[in-house]
Amino acid sequence: MSTRADRDAEAGAPVPAAPDRAASRGLPARLTTRTARTRLGTLAGAALLAVLVWRLGTGAFLDGLRRIDGPALLAALGIGLVTTVFSAWRWALVARGIGIRLPLGPAVADYYRALFLNAALPGGVLGDVHRAVRHGQSTGDLGRGVRAVVLERTAGQLALFVAGGVVLLTAPSPVRDEVRHAALPAALAALGACAVVLALRMNRAPARGGRALRGVLAEAREGLLSRRNAPGVLVSSAVVLAGYVAMFVLAARVVGAGASVPELLPLAVLALLAMGLPLNVGGWGPREGVTAWAFGAAGLGAGRGLSVAVVYGVLSLAASLPGVVVLVARWYAGLRAGARSAPASPGARRGGYPGPPPSTAPVAPAASPSEVSNEKYAPKESARLASSFFPFSAEPSEGRPMTPESV
């Protein structure tokens, strides 16, 4: 039995198109895409900055910028050099652990480029994404290249969480009492969640997803916890974290905060934890809000805390400026490589496609029409058939040579 749509199609009437599946999923599904999350995070960071300007004014921003001088910038470049080299070393160790070769020199250059892109682009992670994809493509294994960067960043975050938890539990800070009250329930909840997941995995039949998960866990164990890599990953993570804290203390000294280093340490940890939130504009937003609140709760002044966060952001951007040199150098090297790979012969055609190669066979003298019409000198039929099977072969027209464009 024919349907109404079939009858309309036979009669020539337009058939209504099926609704788009993506459009039928509605707004919640579209909001969960990666692009939408990045835009929402950028908007949230911009909103936080707008609220801070509204409550504290622009004086805290401008006061921090006016206090930055040459020695502070040089110190930031030195701290950035140390943290970048040790971060690149950690990346190289993790890549070697999962079977990818990554020399330290290119790793440092790529890490500088990623740091600059993280600071200059919204979201704060696009440089790491670019670093992962480029390394994976250069090694011929995109999946392992991405996993190496993910594991390297995970090692840094774990070091921050562990060291930050110890500092916030022991050092005097505005959140020490709250952290102490929440530490035991949070630990029990994490252990319970791990136990439930482990029980479900043990009762479930092995599947392809389980094998993939076991492969990822095996790579994480080899890259981070193996006897060969664990000491280097631990040392590099500790040095990098110490460098971030030193940058925060430098920013506080530039602003003129009179607090001691033990007093600034928990405040720096809170600021670093806030920087990990995906609600920022190139790293700006939660860091400034949390630092202003922490300084205000510690009795150091919310405006001064905002100035410290602003100076920290500017010094971090200055420490990543060697990434611009890496970007320009790679771009120029790519241009030179493209110029060298382009054909330089006179027969080269536009677009990179070479023209027909010059013939080295001797040129036969021109024959008269009577000689050409002679059957003795006429080409054989087999020769015509064979020549038609050559690529881009065709009969010449108007005395011009045949090229791919003329066929």
Coordinates of C-alpha atoms in Angstrom, one line a residue:
M1 CA 0.0 0.0 0.0
S2 CA 1.5 3.3 -1.0
T3 CA 1.8 6.1 1.5
R4 CA 0.9 9.7 1.1
A5 CA 4.5 10.7 0.7
D6 CA 4.9 8.1 -2.2
R7 CA 1.8 9.5 -3.9
D8 CA 3.1 13.1 -3.5
A9 CA 6.4 12.1 -4.9
E10 CA 4.8 10.4 -8.0
A11 CA 2.7 13.5 -8.5
G12 CA 5.7 15.8 -8.4
A13 CA 4.8 17.5 -5.1
P14 CA 7.7 18.3 -2.8
V15 CA 8.2 15.8 0.0
P16 CA 8.9 17.4 3.4
A17 CA 12.4 16.6 4.6
A18 CA 13.0 14.6 7.8
P19 CA 13.8 16.7 10.8
D20 CA 17.5 17.1 11.6
R21 CA 18.6 14.7 14.3
A22 CA 21.0 17.2 15.8
A23 CA 18.2 19.8 15.9
S24 CA 15.8 17.3 17.4
R25 CA 18.1 16.7 20.3
G26 CA 17.3 20.1 21.7
L27 CA 19.2 22.8 23.6
P28 CA 20.7 20.6 26.4
A29 CA 22.5 18.3 23.9
R30 CA 23.9 21.2 22.0
L31 CA 25.2 22.8 25.2
T32 CA 27.3 19.6 25.9
T33 CA 29.5 20.0 22.8
R34 CA 33.1 20.9 23.2
T35 CA 32.7 24.2 21.4
A36 CA 29.7 25.2 23.5
R37 CA 31.6 24.4 26.7
T38 CA 34.5 26.5 25.6
R39 CA 32.3 29.4 24.8
L40 CA 30.4 29.1 28.1
G41 CA 33.7 29.0 30.0
T42 CA 34.9 32.1 28.2
L43 CA 31.6 33.9 29.0
A44 CA 31.8 32.8 32.6
G45 CA 35.4 34.1 32.9
A46 CA 34.4 37.4 31.3
A47 CA 31.5 37.7 33.7
L48 CA 33.7 37.1 36.7
L49 CA 36.1 39.9 35.6
A50 CA 33.2 42.2 35.0
V51 CA 31.9 41.6 38.5
L52 CA 35.4 42.3 40.0
V53 CA 35.7 45.5 38.1
W54 CA 32.2 46.5 39.3
R55 CA 32.9 45.7 43.0
L56 CA 36.6 46.8 43.3
G57 CA 36.9 49.2 40.4
T58 CA 39.7 49.5 37.9
G59 CA 42.2 50.9 40.3
A60 CA 43.4 47.4 41.4
F61 CA 44.1 46.4 37.8
L62 CA 45.9 49.6 37.0
D63 CA 47.9 49.7 40.2
G64 CA 49.2 46.2 39.5
L65 CA 50.2 47.0 36.0
R66 CA 52.0 50.2 37.0
R67 CA 54.2 48.4 39.5
I68 CA 55.7 45.9 37.0
D69 CA 59.2 46.8 36.1
G70 CA 62.2 45.4 34.2
P71 CA 63.7 43.3 37.1
A72 CA 60.3 41.7 37.7
L73 CA 60.0 40.8 34.0
L74 CA 63.5 39.3 34.0
A75 CA 62.8 37.3 37.1
A76 CA 59.6 36.0 35.5
L77 CA 61.5 34.9 32.4
G78 CA 64.0 33.1 34.6
I79 CA 61.3 31.3 36.6
G80 CA 59.4 30.5 33.4
L81 CA 62.6 29.0 31.9
V82 CA 63.0 26.6 34.8
T83 CA 59.4 25.6 35.0
T84 CA 59.2 25.1 31.2
V85 CA 62.3 23.0 31.0
F86 CA 61.2 20.7 33.8
S87 CA 57.7 20.5 32.4
A88 CA 59.1 19.5 29.0
W89 CA 61.3 16.9 30.7
R90 CA 58.3 15.4 32.4
W91 CA 56.5 15.3 29.0
A92 CA 59.5 13.6 27.4
L93 CA 59.6 11.0 30.3
V94 CA 55.9 10.2 29.9
A95 CA 56.2 10.0 26.1
R96 CA 59.1 7.6 26.4
G97 CA 57.2 5.5 28.9
I98 CA 54.4 4.9 26.5
G99 CA 56.7 4.2 23.5
I100 CA 57.1 7.6 21.8
R101 CA 60.4 9.3 21.2
L102 CA 60.6 12.9 22.2
P103 CA 63.9 14.7 22.5
L104 CA 64.2 17.4 25.2
G105 CA 65.1 20.3 22.9
P106 CA 62.0 20.0 20.7
A107 CA 59.9 19.3 23.8
V108 CA 61.0 22.6 25.4
A109 CA 60.2 24.5 22.2
D110 CA 56.8 22.9 21.8
Y111 CA 56.0 23.5 25.4
Y112 CA 56.9 27.2 25.1
R113 CA 54.6 27.5 22.1
A114 CA 51.8 25.7 24.0
L115 CA 52.2 28.0 27.0
F116 CA 51.9 31.1 24.8
L117 CA 48.8 29.8 23.1
N118 CA 47.2 28.9 26.4
A119 CA 47.8 32.5 27.6
A120 CA 46.8 34.2 24.4
L121 CA 43.7 32.2 23.4
P122 CA 40.4 31.7 25.2
G123 CA 39.9 28.5 27.2
G124 CA 43.5 28.2 28.5
V125 CA 44.0 24.7 27.0
L126 CA 44.2 25.2 23.3
G127 CA 48.0 25.3 23.3
D128 CA 48.1 21.9 25.0
V129 CA 45.6 20.5 22.4
H130 CA 47.8 21.9 19.6
R131 CA 50.9 20.4 21.3
A132 CA 49.2 16.9 21.6
V133 CA 48.0 16.9 18.0
R134 CA 51.2 18.1 16.4
H135 CA 53.3 15.6 18.4
G136 CA 51.0 12.7 17.6
Q137 CA 51.0 13.6 13.9
S138 CA 54.8 13.9 13.8
T139 CA 55.3 10.5 15.4
G140 CA 52.6 8.8 13.2
D141 CA 50.5 7.8 16.3
L142 CA 47.9 10.5 17.1
G143 CA 46.3 8.6 19.9
R144 CA 49.6 8.1 21.8
G145 CA 50.6 11.6 21.3
V146 CA 47.4 12.9 22.8
R147 CA 47.6 10.4 25.7
A148 CA 51.1 11.5 26.4
V149 CA 50.0 15.1 26.9
V150 CA 47.0 14.1 28.9
L151 CA 49.1 12.0 31.2
E152 CA 51.7 14.8 31.6
R153 CA 49.1 17.3 32.5
T154 CA 47.5 14.8 34.9
A155 CA 50.8 14.4 36.7
G156 CA 51.0 18.1 37.2
Q157 CA 47.4 18.3 38.5
L158 CA 47.9 15.4 40.9
A159 CA 51.0 17.0 42.3
L160 CA 49.1 20.3 42.9
F161 CA 46.1 18.5 44.5
V162 CA 48.3 16.4 46.9
A163 CA 50.7 19.3 47.8
G164 CA 47.8 21.8 48.0
G165 CA 45.8 19.5 50.2
V166 CA 48.7 19.1 52.6
V167 CA 49.2 22.9 52.7
L168 CA 45.6 23.8 53.2
L169 CA 45.2 21.2 56.0
T170 CA 48.3 22.4 57.9
A171 CA 49.0 26.0 57.2
P172 CA 46.8 28.9 58.5
S173 CA 44.5 30.0 55.8
P174 CA 40.9 31.3 55.4
V175 CA 39.8 27.8 54.4
R176 CA 41.8 25.6 56.8
D177 CA 38.8 24.9 59.1
E178 CA 36.5 24.1 56.2
V179 CA 39.1 21.9 54.5
R180 CA 39.7 20.0 57.7
H181 CA 35.9 19.4 58.1
A182 CA 35.5 18.3 54.5
A183 CA 38.7 16.2 54.2
L184 CA 37.4 13.0 55.9
P185 CA 34.0 12.9 54.2
A186 CA 35.6 13.6 50.8
A187 CA 38.2 10.9 51.3
L188 CA 35.5 8.3 52.3
A189 CA 33.4 9.3 49.4
A190 CA 36.3 8.9 47.0
L191 CA 37.1 5.4 48.4
G192 CA 33.5 4.4 48.2
A193 CA 33.2 5.5 44.6
C194 CA 36.4 3.6 43.7
A195 CA 35.1 0.4 45.5
V196 CA 31.8 0.6 43.6
V197 CA 33.5 1.1 40.2
L198 CA 35.9 -1.8 40.9
A199 CA 33.0 -4.1 41.9
L200 CA 31.1 -3.2 38.8
R201 CA 34.2 -3.9 36.6
M202 CA 34.8 -7.3 38.3
N203 CA 31.2 -8.4 37.7
R204 CA 31.0 -7.2 34.1
A205 CA 32.0 -9.5 31.3
P206 CA 35.2 -8.4 29.5
A207 CA 34.3 -6.2 26.5
R208 CA 36.1 -4.1 24.0
G209 CA 35.7 -1.0 26.2
G210 CA 37.2 -2.9 29.1
R211 CA 40.3 -3.9 27.1
A212 CA 40.7 -0.3 25.9
L213 CA 40.5 1.0 29.5
R214 CA 43.0 -1.6 30.6
G215 CA 45.3 -0.4 27.8
V216 CA 45.1 3.2 29.0
L217 CA 45.7 2.2 32.6
A218 CA 48.7 0.2 31.5
E219 CA 50.1 3.2 29.6
A220 CA 49.5 5.4 32.7
R221 CA 51.3 3.0 34.9
E222 CA 54.3 2.8 32.5
G223 CA 54.4 6.6 31.9
L224 CA 53.9 7.8 35.4
L225 CA 54.5 5.0 38.0
S226 CA 57.2 2.8 36.5
R227 CA 60.5 2.4 38.3
R228 CA 62.3 4.2 35.4
N229 CA 59.9 7.2 35.1
A230 CA 58.4 7.8 38.6
P231 CA 61.4 9.6 40.2
G232 CA 61.8 12.0 37.2
V233 CA 58.1 12.7 37.1
L234 CA 58.0 13.3 40.8
V235 CA 61.0 15.6 40.8
S236 CA 59.9 17.6 37.8
S237 CA 56.3 18.0 39.2
A238 CA 57.7 19.3 42.5
V239 CA 60.0 21.8 40.7
V240 CA 57.3 23.0 38.4
L241 CA 54.9 23.5 41.4
A242 CA 57.6 25.4 43.3
G243 CA 58.1 27.6 40.3
Y244 CA 54.4 28.5 40.2
V245 CA 54.5 29.4 43.9
A246 CA 57.6 31.5 43.4
M247 CA 55.9 33.4 40.6
F248 CA 53.0 34.1 42.9
V249 CA 55.3 35.3 45.7
L250 CA 57.1 37.5 43.1
A251 CA 53.8 39.1 42.1
A252 CA 53.0 39.8 45.8
R253 CA 56.3 41.4 46.2
V254 CA 55.8 43.6 43.1
V255 CA 52.5 44.7 44.5
G256 CA 53.9 45.4 47.9
A257 CA 52.1 42.8 50.0
G258 CA 53.9 42.6 53.3
A259 CA 52.9 39.0 54.1
S260 CA 55.5 36.4 54.6
V261 CA 56.1 33.4 52.4
P262 CA 54.3 30.9 54.8
E263 CA 51.3 33.3 54.8
L264 CA 51.3 33.6 51.1
L265 CA 51.7 29.8 50.4
P266 CA 48.1 28.7 51.1
L267 CA 46.8 31.8 49.1
A268 CA 49.0 30.8 46.2
V269 CA 47.6 27.2 46.3
L270 CA 44.1 28.5 46.2
A271 CA 44.9 30.7 43.2
L272 CA 46.6 27.8 41.4
L273 CA 43.6 25.5 42.1
A274 CA 41.2 28.2 40.8
M275 CA 43.3 28.4 37.6
G276 CA 42.4 24.8 36.8
L277 CA 38.7 25.6 36.5
P278 CA 37.6 25.7 32.8
L279 CA 35.9 29.1 33.3
N280 CA 38.5 31.6 32.2
V281 CA 39.6 33.9 29.4
G282 CA 43.2 32.8 28.7
G283 CA 43.6 31.9 32.4
W284 CA 41.9 35.1 33.7
G285 CA 38.7 35.0 35.7
P286 CA 38.6 32.5 38.6
R287 CA 42.2 33.2 39.6
E288 CA 41.4 36.9 40.2
G289 CA 38.2 36.2 42.0
V290 CA 39.6 33.6 44.4
T291 CA 42.8 35.6 45.1
A292 CA 40.7 38.7 45.9
W293 CA 38.5 36.8 48.2
A294 CA 41.4 34.9 49.9
F295 CA 43.4 38.1 50.5
G296 CA 40.3 39.8 51.9
A297 CA 39.5 36.9 54.2
A298 CA 43.1 36.8 55.4
G299 CA 43.0 40.5 56.3
L300 CA 45.3 41.6 53.5
G301 CA 42.8 43.5 51.4
A302 CA 40.7 42.2 48.5
G303 CA 42.0 45.0 46.2
R304 CA 45.5 44.0 46.9
G305 CA 44.7 40.4 46.2
L306 CA 43.2 41.4 42.8
S307 CA 46.4 43.4 42.0
V308 CA 48.5 40.3 42.9
A309 CA 46.4 38.1 40.6
V310 CA 46.7 40.7 37.8
V311 CA 50.5 40.9 38.1
Y312 CA 50.8 37.1 38.3
G313 CA 48.9 36.9 35.0
V314 CA 51.1 39.5 33.3
L315 CA 54.3 37.9 34.5
S316 CA 53.1 34.5 33.4
L317 CA 52.3 35.9 29.9
A318 CA 55.8 37.5 29.9
A319 CA 57.4 34.1 30.8
S320 CA 55.6 32.5 27.8
L321 CA 56.8 35.1 25.3
P322 CA 59.6 32.8 24.0
G323 CA 56.8 30.8 22.5
V324 CA 56.3 33.7 20.0
V325 CA 59.9 33.1 18.8
V326 CA 59.1 29.4 18.4
L327 CA 56.0 30.2 16.4
V328 CA 57.8 32.6 14.1
A329 CA 60.8 30.3 13.7
R330 CA 58.5 27.3 12.8
W331 CA 56.5 29.4 10.4
Y332 CA 59.6 30.7 8.6
A333 CA 61.1 27.2 8.5
G334 CA 57.9 25.9 6.9
L335 CA 58.1 28.6 4.3
R336 CA 61.7 27.7 3.4
A337 CA 60.9 24.1 3.3
G338 CA 58.0 24.8 0.9
A339 CA 60.2 26.9 -1.3
R340 CA 62.9 24.2 -1.5
S341 CA 60.4 21.5 -2.3
A342 CA 58.8 23.5 -5.2
P343 CA 60.2 22.5 -8.7
A344 CA 62.7 25.0 -10.0
S345 CA 62.8 23.7 -13.6
P346 CA 61.7 25.9 -16.4
G347 CA 58.9 23.4 -17.3
A348 CA 57.3 23.7 -13.9
R349 CA 53.7 24.7 -14.0
R350 CA 51.7 26.9 -11.7
G351 CA 50.2 25.0 -8.7
G352 CA 53.2 22.8 -8.2
Y353 CA 52.6 20.3 -11.0
P354 CA 55.6 19.9 -13.3
G355 CA 55.2 20.1 -17.0
P356 CA 56.0 17.3 -19.4
P357 CA 59.7 16.2 -19.3
P358 CA 61.9 17.3 -22.1
S359 CA 62.3 14.6 -24.8
T360 CA 65.9 13.2 -25.3
A361 CA 65.1 11.2 -28.4
P362 CA 66.5 12.5 -31.7
V363 CA 64.0 14.5 -33.7
A364 CA 63.2 13.0 -37.1
P365 CA 63.2 15.3 -40.1
A366 CA 59.9 16.6 -41.3
A367 CA 58.3 14.4 -43.9
S368 CA 56.3 15.5 -46.9
P369 CA 52.6 14.8 -47.2
S370 CA 53.3 12.1 -49.8
E371 CA 55.7 10.3 -47.5
V372 CA 53.3 10.4 -44.5
S373 CA 50.5 9.0 -46.6
N374 CA 52.7 6.0 -47.5
E375 CA 51.7 2.9 -45.7
K376 CA 55.3 2.0 -45.0
Y377 CA 55.8 5.1 -42.8
A378 CA 52.3 5.2 -41.3
P379 CA 52.1 4.2 -37.6
K380 CA 50.9 0.8 -36.8
E381 CA 47.5 0.3 -35.2
S382 CA 49.0 -1.4 -32.2
A383 CA 51.1 1.6 -31.6
R384 CA 48.1 3.9 -31.6
L385 CA 46.3 1.6 -29.1
A386 CA 49.3 1.4 -26.8
S387 CA 49.8 5.1 -26.8
S388 CA 46.1 5.7 -25.8
F389 CA 46.7 3.8 -22.5
F390 CA 49.4 6.2 -21.2
P391 CA 48.3 8.6 -18.5
F392 CA 47.0 12.0 -19.8
S393 CA 47.6 10.8 -23.4
A394 CA 45.6 12.4 -26.1
E395 CA 45.9 13.5 -29.7
P396 CA 47.7 16.8 -30.0
S397 CA 45.7 19.8 -31.2
E398 CA 47.0 23.0 -32.9
G399 CA 50.6 21.9 -32.4
R400 CA 50.6 22.3 -28.6
P401 CA 51.9 19.6 -26.2
M402 CA 49.4 17.7 -24.2
T403 CA 49.1 18.4 -20.4
P404 CA 46.8 17.2 -17.7
E405 CA 44.8 20.5 -18.0
S406 CA 44.1 20.0 -21.8
V407 CA 42.8 16.5 -21.5

